[in-house]
CSV table of C-alpha atoms in Angstrom, one decimal:
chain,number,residue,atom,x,y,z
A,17,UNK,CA,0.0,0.0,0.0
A,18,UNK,CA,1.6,3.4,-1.0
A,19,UNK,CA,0.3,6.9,0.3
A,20,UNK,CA,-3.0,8.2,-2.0
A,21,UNK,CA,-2.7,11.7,-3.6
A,22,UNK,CA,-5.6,13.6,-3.9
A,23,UNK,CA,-7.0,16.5,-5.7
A,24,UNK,CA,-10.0,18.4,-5.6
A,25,UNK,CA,-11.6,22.4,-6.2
A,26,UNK,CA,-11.0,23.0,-2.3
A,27,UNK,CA,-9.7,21.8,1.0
A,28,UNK,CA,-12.9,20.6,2.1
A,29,UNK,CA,-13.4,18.7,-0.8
A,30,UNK,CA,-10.2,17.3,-1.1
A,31,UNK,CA,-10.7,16.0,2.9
A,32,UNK,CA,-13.9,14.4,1.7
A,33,UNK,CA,-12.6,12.5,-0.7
A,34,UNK,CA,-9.6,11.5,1.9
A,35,UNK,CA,-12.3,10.1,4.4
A,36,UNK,CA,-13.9,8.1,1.7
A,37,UNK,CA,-10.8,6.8,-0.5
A,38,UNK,CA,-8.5,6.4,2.6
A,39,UNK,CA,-10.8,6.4,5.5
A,40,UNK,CA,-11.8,8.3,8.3
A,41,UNK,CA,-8.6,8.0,10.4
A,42,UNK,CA,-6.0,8.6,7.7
A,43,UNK,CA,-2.9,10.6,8.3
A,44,UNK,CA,-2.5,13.6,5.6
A,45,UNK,CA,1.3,13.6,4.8
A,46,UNK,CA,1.5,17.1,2.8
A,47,UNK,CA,-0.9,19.5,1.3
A,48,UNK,CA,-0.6,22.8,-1.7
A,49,UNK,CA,-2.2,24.8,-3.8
A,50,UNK,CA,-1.7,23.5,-7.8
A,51,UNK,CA,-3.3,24.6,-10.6
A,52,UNK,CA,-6.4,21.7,-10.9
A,53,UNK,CA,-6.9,22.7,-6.7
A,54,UNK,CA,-5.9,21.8,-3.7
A,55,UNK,CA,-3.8,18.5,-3.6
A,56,UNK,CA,-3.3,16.3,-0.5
A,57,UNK,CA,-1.6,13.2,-0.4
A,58,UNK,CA,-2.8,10.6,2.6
A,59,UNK,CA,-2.0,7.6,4.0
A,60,UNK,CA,-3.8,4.7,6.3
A,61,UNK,CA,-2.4,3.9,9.5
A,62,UNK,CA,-2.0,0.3,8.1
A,63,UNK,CA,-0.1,1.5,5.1
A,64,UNK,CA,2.0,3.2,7.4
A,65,UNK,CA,2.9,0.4,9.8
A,66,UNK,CA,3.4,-1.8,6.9
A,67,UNK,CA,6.4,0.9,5.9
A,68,UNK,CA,7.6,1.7,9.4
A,69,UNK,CA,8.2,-2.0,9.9
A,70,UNK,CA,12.0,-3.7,9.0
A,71,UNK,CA,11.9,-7.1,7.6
A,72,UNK,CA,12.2,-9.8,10.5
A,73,UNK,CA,16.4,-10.0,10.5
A,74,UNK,CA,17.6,-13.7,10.8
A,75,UNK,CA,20.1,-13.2,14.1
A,76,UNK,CA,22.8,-15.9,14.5
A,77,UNK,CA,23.0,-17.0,17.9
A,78,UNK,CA,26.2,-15.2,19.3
A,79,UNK,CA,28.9,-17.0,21.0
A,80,UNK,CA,28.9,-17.1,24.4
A,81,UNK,CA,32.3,-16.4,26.2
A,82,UNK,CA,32.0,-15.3,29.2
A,83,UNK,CA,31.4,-18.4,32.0
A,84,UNK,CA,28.8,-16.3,33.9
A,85,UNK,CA,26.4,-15.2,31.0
A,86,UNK,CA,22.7,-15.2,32.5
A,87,UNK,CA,20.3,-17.9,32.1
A,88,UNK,CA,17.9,-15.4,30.5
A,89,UNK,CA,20.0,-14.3,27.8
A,90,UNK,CA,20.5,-17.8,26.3
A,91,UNK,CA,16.6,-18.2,26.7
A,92,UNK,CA,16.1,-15.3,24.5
A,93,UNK,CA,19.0,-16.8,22.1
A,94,UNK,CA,16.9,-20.0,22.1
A,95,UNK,CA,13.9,-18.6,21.4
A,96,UNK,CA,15.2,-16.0,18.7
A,97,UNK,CA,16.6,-19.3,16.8
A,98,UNK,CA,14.0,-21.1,17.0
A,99,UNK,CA,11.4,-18.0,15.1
A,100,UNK,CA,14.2,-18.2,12.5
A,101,UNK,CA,14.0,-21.7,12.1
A,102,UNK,CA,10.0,-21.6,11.7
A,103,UNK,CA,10.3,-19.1,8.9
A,104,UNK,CA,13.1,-20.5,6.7
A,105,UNK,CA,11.3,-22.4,3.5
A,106,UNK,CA,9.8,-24.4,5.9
A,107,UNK,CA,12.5,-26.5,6.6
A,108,UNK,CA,12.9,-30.0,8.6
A,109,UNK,CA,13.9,-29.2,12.5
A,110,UNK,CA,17.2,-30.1,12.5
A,111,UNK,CA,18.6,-32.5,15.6
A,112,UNK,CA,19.0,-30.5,18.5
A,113,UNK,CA,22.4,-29.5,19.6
A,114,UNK,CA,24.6,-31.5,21.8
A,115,UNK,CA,25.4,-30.6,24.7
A,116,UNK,CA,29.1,-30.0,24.5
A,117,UNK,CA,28.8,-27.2,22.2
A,118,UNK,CA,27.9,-25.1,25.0
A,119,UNK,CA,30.7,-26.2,27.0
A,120,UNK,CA,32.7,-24.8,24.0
A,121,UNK,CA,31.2,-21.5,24.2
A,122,UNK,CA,29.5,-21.8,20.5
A,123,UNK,CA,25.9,-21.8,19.5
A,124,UNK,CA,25.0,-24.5,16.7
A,125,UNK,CA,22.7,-22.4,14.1
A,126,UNK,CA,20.1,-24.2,13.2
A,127,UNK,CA,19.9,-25.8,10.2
A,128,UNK,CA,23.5,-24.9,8.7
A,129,UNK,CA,25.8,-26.0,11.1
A,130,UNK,CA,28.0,-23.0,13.2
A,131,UNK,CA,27.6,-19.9,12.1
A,132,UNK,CA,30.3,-17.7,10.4
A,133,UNK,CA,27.8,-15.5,9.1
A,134,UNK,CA,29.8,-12.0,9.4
A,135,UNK,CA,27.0,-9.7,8.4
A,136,UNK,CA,24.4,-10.9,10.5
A,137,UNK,CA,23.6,-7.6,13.0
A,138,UNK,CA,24.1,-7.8,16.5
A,139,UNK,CA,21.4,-7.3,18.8
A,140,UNK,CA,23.2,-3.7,19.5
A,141,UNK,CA,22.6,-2.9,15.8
A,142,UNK,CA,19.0,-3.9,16.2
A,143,UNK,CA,18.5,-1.7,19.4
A,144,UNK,CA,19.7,1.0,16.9
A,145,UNK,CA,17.2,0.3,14.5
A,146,UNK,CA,14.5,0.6,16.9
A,147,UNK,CA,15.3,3.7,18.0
A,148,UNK,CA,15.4,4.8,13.9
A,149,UNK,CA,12.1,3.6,13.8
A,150,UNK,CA,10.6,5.4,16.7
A,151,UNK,CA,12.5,8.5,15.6
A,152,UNK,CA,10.2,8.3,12.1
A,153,UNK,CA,7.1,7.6,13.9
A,154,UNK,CA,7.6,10.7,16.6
A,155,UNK,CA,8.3,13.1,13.0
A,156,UNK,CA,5.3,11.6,11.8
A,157,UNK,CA,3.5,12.8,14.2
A,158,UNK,CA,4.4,16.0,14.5
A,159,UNK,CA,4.4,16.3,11.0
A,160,UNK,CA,0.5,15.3,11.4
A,161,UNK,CA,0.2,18.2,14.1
A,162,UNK,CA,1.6,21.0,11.8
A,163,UNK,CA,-0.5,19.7,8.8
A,164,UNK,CA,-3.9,19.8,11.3
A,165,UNK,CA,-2.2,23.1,11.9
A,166,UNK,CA,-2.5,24.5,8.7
A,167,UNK,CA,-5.4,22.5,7.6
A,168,UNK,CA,-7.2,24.8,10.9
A,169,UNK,CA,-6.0,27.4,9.0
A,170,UNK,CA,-7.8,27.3,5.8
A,171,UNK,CA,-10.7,25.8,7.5
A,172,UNK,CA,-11.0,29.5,9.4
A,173,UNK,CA,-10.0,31.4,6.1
A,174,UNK,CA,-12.9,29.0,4.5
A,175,UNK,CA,-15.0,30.1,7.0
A,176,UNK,CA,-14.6,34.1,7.2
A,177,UNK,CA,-15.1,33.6,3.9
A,178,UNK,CA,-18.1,31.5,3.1
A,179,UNK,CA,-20.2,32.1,7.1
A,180,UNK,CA,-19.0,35.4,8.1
A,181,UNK,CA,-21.5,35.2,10.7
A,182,UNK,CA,-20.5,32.2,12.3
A,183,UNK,CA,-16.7,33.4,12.2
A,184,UNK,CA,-17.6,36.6,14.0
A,185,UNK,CA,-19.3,34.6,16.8
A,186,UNK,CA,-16.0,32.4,17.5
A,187,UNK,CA,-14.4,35.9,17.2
A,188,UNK,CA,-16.5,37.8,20.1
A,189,UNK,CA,-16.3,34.7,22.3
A,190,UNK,CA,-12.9,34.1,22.0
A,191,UNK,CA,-12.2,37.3,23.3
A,192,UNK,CA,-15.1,37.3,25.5
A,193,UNK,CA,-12.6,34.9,27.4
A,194,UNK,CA,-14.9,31.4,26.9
A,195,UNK,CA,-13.3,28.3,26.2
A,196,UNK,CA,-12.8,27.0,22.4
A,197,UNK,CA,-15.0,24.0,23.5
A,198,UNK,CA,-18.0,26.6,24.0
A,199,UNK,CA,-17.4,28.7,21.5
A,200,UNK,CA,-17.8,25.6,19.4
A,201,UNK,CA,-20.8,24.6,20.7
A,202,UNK,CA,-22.6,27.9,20.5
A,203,UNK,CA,-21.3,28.6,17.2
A,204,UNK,CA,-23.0,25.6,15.7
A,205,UNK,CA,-25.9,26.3,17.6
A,206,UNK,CA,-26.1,29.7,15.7
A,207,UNK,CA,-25.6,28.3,12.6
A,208,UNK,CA,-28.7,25.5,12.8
A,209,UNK,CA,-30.8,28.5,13.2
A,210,UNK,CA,-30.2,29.7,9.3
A,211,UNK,CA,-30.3,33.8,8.6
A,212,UNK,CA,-31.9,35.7,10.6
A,213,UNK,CA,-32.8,39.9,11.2
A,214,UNK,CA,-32.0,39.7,14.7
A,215,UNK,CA,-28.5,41.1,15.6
A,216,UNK,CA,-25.6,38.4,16.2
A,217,UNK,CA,-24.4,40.0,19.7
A,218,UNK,CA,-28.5,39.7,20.4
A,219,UNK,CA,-29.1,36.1,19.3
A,220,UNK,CA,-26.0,34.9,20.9
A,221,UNK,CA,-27.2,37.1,24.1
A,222,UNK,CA,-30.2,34.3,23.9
A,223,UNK,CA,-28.1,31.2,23.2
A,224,UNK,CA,-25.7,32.2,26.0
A,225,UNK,CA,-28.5,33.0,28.6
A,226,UNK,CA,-30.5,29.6,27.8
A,227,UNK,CA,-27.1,27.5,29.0
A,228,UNK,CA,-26.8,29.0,32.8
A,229,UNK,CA,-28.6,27.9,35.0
A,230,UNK,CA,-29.9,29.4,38.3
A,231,UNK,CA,-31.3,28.9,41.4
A,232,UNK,CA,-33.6,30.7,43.6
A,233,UNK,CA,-31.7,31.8,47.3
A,234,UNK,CA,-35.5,31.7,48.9
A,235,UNK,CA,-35.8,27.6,47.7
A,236,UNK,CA,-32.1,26.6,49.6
A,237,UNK,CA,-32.4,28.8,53.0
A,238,UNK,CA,-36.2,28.5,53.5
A,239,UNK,CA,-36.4,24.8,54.6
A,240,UNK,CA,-33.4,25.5,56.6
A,241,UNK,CA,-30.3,23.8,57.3
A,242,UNK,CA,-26.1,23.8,57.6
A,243,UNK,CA,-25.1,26.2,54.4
A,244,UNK,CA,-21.0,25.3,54.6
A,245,UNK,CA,-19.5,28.2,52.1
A,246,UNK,CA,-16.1,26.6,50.6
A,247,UNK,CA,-13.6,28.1,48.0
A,248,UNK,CA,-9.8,29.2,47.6
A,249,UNK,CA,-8.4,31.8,49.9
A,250,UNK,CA,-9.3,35.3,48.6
A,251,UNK,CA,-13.2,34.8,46.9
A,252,UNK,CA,-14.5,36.8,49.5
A,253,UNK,CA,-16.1,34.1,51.5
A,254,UNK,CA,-16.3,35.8,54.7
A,255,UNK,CA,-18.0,39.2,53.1
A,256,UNK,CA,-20.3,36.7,51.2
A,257,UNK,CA,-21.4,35.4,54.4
A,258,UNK,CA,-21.8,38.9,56.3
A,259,UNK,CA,-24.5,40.0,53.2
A,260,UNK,CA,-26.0,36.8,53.2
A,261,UNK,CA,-26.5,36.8,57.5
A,262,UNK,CA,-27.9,40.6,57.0
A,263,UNK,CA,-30.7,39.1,54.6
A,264,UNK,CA,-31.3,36.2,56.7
A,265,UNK,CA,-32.0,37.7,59.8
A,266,UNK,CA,-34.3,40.5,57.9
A,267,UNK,CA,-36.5,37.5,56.8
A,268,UNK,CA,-36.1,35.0,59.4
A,269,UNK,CA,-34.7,36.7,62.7
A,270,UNK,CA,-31.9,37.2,65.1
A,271,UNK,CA,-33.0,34.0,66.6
A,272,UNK,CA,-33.3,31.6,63.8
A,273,UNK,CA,-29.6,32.4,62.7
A,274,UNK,CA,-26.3,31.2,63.8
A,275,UNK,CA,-22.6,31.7,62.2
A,276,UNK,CA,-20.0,29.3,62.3
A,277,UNK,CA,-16.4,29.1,61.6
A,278,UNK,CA,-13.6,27.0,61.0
A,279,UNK,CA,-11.4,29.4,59.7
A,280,UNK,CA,-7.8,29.2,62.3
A,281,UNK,CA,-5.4,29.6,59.7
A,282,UNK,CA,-5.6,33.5,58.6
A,283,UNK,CA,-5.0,36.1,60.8
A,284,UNK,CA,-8.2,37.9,62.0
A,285,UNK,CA,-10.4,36.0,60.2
A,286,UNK,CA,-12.9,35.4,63.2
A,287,UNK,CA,-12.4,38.8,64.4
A,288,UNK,CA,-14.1,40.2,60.7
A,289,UNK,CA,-16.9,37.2,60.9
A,290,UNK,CA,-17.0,38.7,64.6
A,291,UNK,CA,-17.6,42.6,64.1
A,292,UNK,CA,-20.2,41.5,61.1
A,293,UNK,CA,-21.9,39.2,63.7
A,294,UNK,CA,-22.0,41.7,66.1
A,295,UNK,CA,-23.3,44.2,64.0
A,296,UNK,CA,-26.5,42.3,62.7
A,297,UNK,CA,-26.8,40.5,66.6
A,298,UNK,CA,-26.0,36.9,66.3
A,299,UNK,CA,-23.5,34.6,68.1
A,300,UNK,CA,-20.4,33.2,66.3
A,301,UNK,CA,-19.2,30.0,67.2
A,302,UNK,CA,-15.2,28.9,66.3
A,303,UNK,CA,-14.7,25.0,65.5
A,304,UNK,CA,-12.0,22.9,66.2
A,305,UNK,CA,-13.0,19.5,64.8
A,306,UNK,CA,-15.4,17.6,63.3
A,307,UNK,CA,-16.8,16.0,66.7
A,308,UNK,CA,-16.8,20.2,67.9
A,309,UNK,CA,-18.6,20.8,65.1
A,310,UNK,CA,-21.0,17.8,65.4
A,311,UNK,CA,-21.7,18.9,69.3
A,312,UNK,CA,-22.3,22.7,67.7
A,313,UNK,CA,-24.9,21.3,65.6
A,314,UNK,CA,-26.2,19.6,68.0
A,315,UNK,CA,-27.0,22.3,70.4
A,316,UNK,CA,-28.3,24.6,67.8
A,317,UNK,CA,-30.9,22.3,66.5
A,318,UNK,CA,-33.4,25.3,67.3
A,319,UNK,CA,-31.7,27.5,64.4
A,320,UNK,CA,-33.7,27.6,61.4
A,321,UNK,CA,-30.7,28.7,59.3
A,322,UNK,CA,-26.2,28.0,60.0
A,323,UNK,CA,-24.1,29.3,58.0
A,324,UNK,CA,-20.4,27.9,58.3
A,325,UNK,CA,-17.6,30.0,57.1
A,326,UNK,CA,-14.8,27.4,55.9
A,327,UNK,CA,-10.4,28.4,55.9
A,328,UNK,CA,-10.0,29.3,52.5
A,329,UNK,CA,-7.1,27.1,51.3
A,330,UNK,CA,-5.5,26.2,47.7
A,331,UNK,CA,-7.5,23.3,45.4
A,332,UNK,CA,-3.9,21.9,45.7
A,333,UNK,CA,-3.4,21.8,49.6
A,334,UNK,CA,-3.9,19.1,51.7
A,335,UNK,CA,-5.6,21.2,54.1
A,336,UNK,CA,-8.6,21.4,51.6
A,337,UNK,CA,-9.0,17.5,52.2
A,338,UNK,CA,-8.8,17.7,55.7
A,339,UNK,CA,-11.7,20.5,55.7
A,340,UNK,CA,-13.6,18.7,53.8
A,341,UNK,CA,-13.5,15.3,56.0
A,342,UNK,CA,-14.2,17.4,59.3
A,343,UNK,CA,-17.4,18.4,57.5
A,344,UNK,CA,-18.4,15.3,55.9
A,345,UNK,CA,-18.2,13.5,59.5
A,346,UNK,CA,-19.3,16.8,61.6
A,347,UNK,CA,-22.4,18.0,59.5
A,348,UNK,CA,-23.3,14.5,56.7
A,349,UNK,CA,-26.2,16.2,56.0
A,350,UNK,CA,-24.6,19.7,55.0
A,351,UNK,CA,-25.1,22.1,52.3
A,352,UNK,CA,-21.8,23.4,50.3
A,353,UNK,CA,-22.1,26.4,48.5
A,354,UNK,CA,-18.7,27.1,46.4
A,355,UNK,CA,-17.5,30.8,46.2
A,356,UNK,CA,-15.6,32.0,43.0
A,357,UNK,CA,-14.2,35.0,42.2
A,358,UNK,CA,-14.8,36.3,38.5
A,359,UNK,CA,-11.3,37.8,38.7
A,360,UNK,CA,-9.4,34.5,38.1
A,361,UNK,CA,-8.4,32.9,34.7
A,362,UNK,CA,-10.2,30.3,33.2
A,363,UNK,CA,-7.9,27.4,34.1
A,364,UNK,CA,-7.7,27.7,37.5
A,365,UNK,CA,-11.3,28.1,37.8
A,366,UNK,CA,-11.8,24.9,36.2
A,367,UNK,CA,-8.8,23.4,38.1
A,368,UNK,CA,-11.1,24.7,41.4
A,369,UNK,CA,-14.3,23.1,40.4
A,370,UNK,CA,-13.1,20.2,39.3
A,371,UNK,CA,-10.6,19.5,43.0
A,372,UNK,CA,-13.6,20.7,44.9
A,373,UNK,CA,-16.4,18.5,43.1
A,374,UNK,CA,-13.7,15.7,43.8
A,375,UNK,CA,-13.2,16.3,47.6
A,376,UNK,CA,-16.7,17.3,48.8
A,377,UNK,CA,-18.6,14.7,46.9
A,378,UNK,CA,-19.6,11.8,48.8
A,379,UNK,CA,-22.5,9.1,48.4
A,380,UNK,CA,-25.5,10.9,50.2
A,381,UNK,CA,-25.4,14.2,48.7
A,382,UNK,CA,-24.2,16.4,45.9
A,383,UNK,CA,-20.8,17.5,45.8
A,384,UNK,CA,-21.7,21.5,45.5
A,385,UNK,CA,-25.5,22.7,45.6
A,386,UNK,CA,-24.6,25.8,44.1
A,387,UNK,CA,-22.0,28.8,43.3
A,388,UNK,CA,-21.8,32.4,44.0
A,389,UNK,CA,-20.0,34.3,42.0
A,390,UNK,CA,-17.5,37.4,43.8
A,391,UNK,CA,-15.8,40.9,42.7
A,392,UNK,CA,-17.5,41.2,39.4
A,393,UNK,CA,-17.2,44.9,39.6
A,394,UNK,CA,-13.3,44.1,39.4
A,395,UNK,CA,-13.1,41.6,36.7
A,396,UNK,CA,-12.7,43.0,32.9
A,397,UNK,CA,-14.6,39.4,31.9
A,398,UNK,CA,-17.0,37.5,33.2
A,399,UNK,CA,-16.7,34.7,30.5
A,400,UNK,CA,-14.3,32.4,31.9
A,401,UNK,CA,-16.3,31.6,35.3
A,402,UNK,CA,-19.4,31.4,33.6
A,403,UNK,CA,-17.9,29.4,31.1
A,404,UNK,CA,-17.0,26.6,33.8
A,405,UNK,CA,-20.4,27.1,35.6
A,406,UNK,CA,-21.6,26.0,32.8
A,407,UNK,CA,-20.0,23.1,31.9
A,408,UNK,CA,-19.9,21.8,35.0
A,409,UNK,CA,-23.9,22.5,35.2
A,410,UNK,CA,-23.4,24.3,38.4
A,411,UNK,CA,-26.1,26.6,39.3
A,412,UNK,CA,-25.5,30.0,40.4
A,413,UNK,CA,-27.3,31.7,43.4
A,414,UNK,CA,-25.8,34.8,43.8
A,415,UNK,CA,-23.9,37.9,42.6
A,416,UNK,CA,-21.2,39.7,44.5
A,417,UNK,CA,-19.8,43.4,43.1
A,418,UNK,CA,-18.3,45.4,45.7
A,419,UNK,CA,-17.4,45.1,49.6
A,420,UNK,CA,-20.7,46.7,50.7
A,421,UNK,CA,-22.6,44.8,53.5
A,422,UNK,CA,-25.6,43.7,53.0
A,423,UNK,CA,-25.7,46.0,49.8
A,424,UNK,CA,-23.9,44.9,47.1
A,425,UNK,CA,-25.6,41.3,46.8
A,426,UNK,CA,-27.9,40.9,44.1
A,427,UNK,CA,-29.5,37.4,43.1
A,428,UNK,CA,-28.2,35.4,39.7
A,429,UNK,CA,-30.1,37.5,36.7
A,430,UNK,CA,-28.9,35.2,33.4
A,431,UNK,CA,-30.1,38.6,30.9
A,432,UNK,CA,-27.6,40.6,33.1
A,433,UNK,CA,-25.1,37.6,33.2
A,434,UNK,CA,-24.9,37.2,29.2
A,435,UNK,CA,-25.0,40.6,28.7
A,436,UNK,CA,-22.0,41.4,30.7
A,437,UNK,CA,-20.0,38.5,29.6
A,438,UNK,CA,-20.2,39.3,25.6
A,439,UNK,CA,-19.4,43.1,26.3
A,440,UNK,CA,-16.0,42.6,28.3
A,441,UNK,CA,-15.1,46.2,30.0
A,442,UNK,CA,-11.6,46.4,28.7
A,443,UNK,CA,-9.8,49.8,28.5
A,444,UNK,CA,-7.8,48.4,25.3
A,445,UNK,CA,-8.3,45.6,22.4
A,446,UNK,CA,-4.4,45.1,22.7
A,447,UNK,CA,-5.0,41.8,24.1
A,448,UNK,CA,-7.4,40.8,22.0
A,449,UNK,CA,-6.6,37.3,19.9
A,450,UNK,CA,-5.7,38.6,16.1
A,451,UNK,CA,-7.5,36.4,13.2
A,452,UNK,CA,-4.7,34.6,12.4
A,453,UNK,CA,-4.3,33.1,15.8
A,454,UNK,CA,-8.0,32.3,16.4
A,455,UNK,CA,-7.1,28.7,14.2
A,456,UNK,CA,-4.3,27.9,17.1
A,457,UNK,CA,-7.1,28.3,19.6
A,458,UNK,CA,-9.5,26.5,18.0
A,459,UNK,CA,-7.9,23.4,15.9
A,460,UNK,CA,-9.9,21.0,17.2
A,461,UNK,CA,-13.0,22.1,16.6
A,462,UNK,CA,-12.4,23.5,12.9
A,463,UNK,CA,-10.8,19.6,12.1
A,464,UNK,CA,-14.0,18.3,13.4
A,465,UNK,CA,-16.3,20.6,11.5
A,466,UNK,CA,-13.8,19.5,8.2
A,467,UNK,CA,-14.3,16.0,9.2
A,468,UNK,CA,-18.3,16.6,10.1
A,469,UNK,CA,-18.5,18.4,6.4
């Protein structure tokens, strides 16, 4: 099997045929411009296996002279010989070797008597060869990568050229700050509607808005119950919990509210929690472990609502683990709210869900009930913690956007929340992502639209 070349009127095309000459999973080996198209020559994995692989090379057995050669070696000798002999013109076994030829330090080859083959390779050639071979196969590869490369490239020139519309909505996303994985998704969603009147920053407004999901604060804290609030150091847990305490005790009462805290590590953390307690009139309890916090509980079963202020620690520390055991054997039946601060990029948000999901999930309840998201009046985009809310099909409760108590808390509004995030507030567009790089970001999804096409 030899590599196919291909020609057709465009790149699309030319991948087409590819898929259906070649097949699906076929390695494109070089592509250009000529004058009857675009050419592409491919190849099957197969075909290239076939290639990469070196005829089966018939080793001699080597002569063995030292006394304390290992047992497996002259297994593998053995066994080497006899795959040679299986494969030679099928040829009658020969009589097995006898016994003083190892004494003598020489090998009997089968078949042919001793060998004084000089050009047979040693297994040290061999070795060499192997590493020849994997050498090939690793420029393969990253000769595929730079081909997908390009190939993303003329996919996205196809595209600005053919649905303008489409490539201006990965455009605004991308620098909206959402993943290439959404941006994909929303894009295609735009383009199953067809043509439409309706302005594109409006329609993917709607498309955005439809994809969070919210939940009311009234539905979690009116039945009641232990509200743990978890999240990295610096979300603004602490101020979260002050505006939400205000609001509680406004609907509930001073009596129907309690504040906990586990919080030992930063300095003066109890003493804020403290001066906001005193402020609204409700006590503030301090934790030590989870049989403390079990005998808390225990004595504050006439609280309607408790909300427990947790240490903010890194996704990474170990500390976060040891939290999260002290509440899973403390409070089984408690509710975790995750705090996230719009301010931080979107890996480490994703990097934060995903550790926190992992250590507060357990077999009686939901990892996290719901998010809140902090200091959007600092952040220049919202996109990248919505993004993750929303893959991760987190609901969001509330919306935090300034240091105000109990002011500046405002329930989840998903027409603000889309709005916001396609209209970053950005002083410059120096950081926006130029055309030509928009490919880099999004080569996967542009080689599986080509495939999908």
């Amino acid at each position: 099997m030899v590599p196919h070349k291909i020609i057709a009127a465009t790149t699309t095309e030319a991948l087409k045929l590819v898929r259906e000459q070649v097949g699906g999973d076929a390695l494109v080996l070089s592509t250009r411009d000529t004058a009857e198209g675009v050419e592409i020559v491919a190849i099957s994995p197969e075909a290239l296996a076939k290639m990469s692989q070196r005829p089966e090379a018939k080793v001699a057995p080597v002569a063995s002279t030292a006394a304390n050669a290992s047992a497996s070696n002259s297994s593998h000798l053995n066994n080497a010989s006899s795959a040679n002999n299986s494969s030679s013109f099928n040829a009658p076994a020969p009589a097995p070797a006898p016994a003083s030829a190892s004494a003598t330090g020489v090998f009997k080859s089968p078949g042919t008597g001793y060998s004084n083959n000089a050009s047979s390779p040693s297994f040290s050639a061999s070795a060499s060869e192997d590493i020849r071979v994997d050498k090939l196969l690793a420029e393969f590869s990253e000769v595929k990568q730079l081909l997908q490369t390009h190939l993303s490239a003329r996919a996205w020139d196809d595209m600005q050229a053919q649905s303008t519309e489409k490539a201006e909505a990965l455009r605004v996303l991308l620098n909206a700050g959402f993943s290439p994985q959404l941006c994909g998704e929303i894009a295609d969603q735009l383009s199953a509607q067809g043509q439409s009147d309706v302005h594109l920053m409006d329609r993917l407004q709607v498309l955005l808005e439809s994809k969070i999901q919210t939940l009311d604060p009234l539905s979690v804290f009116d039945p009641g119950g232990v509200f743990a609030f978890i999240g990295p150091t610096g979300v603004g847990k602490t101020t979260a919990i002050a505006k939400i305490a205000a609001r509680c005790v406004l609907r509930y009462g001073r009596d129907q509210l309690a504040l906990l805290t586990t919080d030992t590590f930063r300095i003066g953390a109890q003493e804020q929690l403290k001066v906001y307690a005193k402020i609204i009139g409700v006590p503030v309890v301090s934790l030590r472990d989870s049989d403390d916090l079990a005998s808390k509980l225990s004595s504050m079963k006439d609280r309607r609502v408790i909300l427990l202020d947790t240490a903010g620690v890194s996704q990474r520390d170990t500390q976060m683990l040891e939290q999260s055991q002290l509440l899973l054997e403390g409070a089984p039946a408690l509710k975790r709210i995750l705090v996230m601060s719009s301010t931080t990029d979107l890996r480490t948000q994703e990097d934060v869900i995903l550790m926190y999901q992992m250590a507060e999930k357990n077999e009686k309840s939901r990892a996290v009930t719901a998010a809140i998201i902090t200091k959007t009046d600092e952040a220049a985009q919202i996109g990248p913690v919505l993004d993750c809310l929303i893959r991760h099909q987190l609901p969001l409760m509330f919306l935090a956007n300034g240091q105000r108590v109990p002011e500046d808390l405002s329930q989840a509004n998903t027409a603000y929340l889309s709005h916001r995030a396609l209209r970053p507030r950005m002083l410059s567009s120096r950081l926006n992502i130029p055309d030509d790089q928009i490919p880099v970001h999004m080569a996967d999804q542009l080689n599986d639209w080509i495939k999908a096409s």
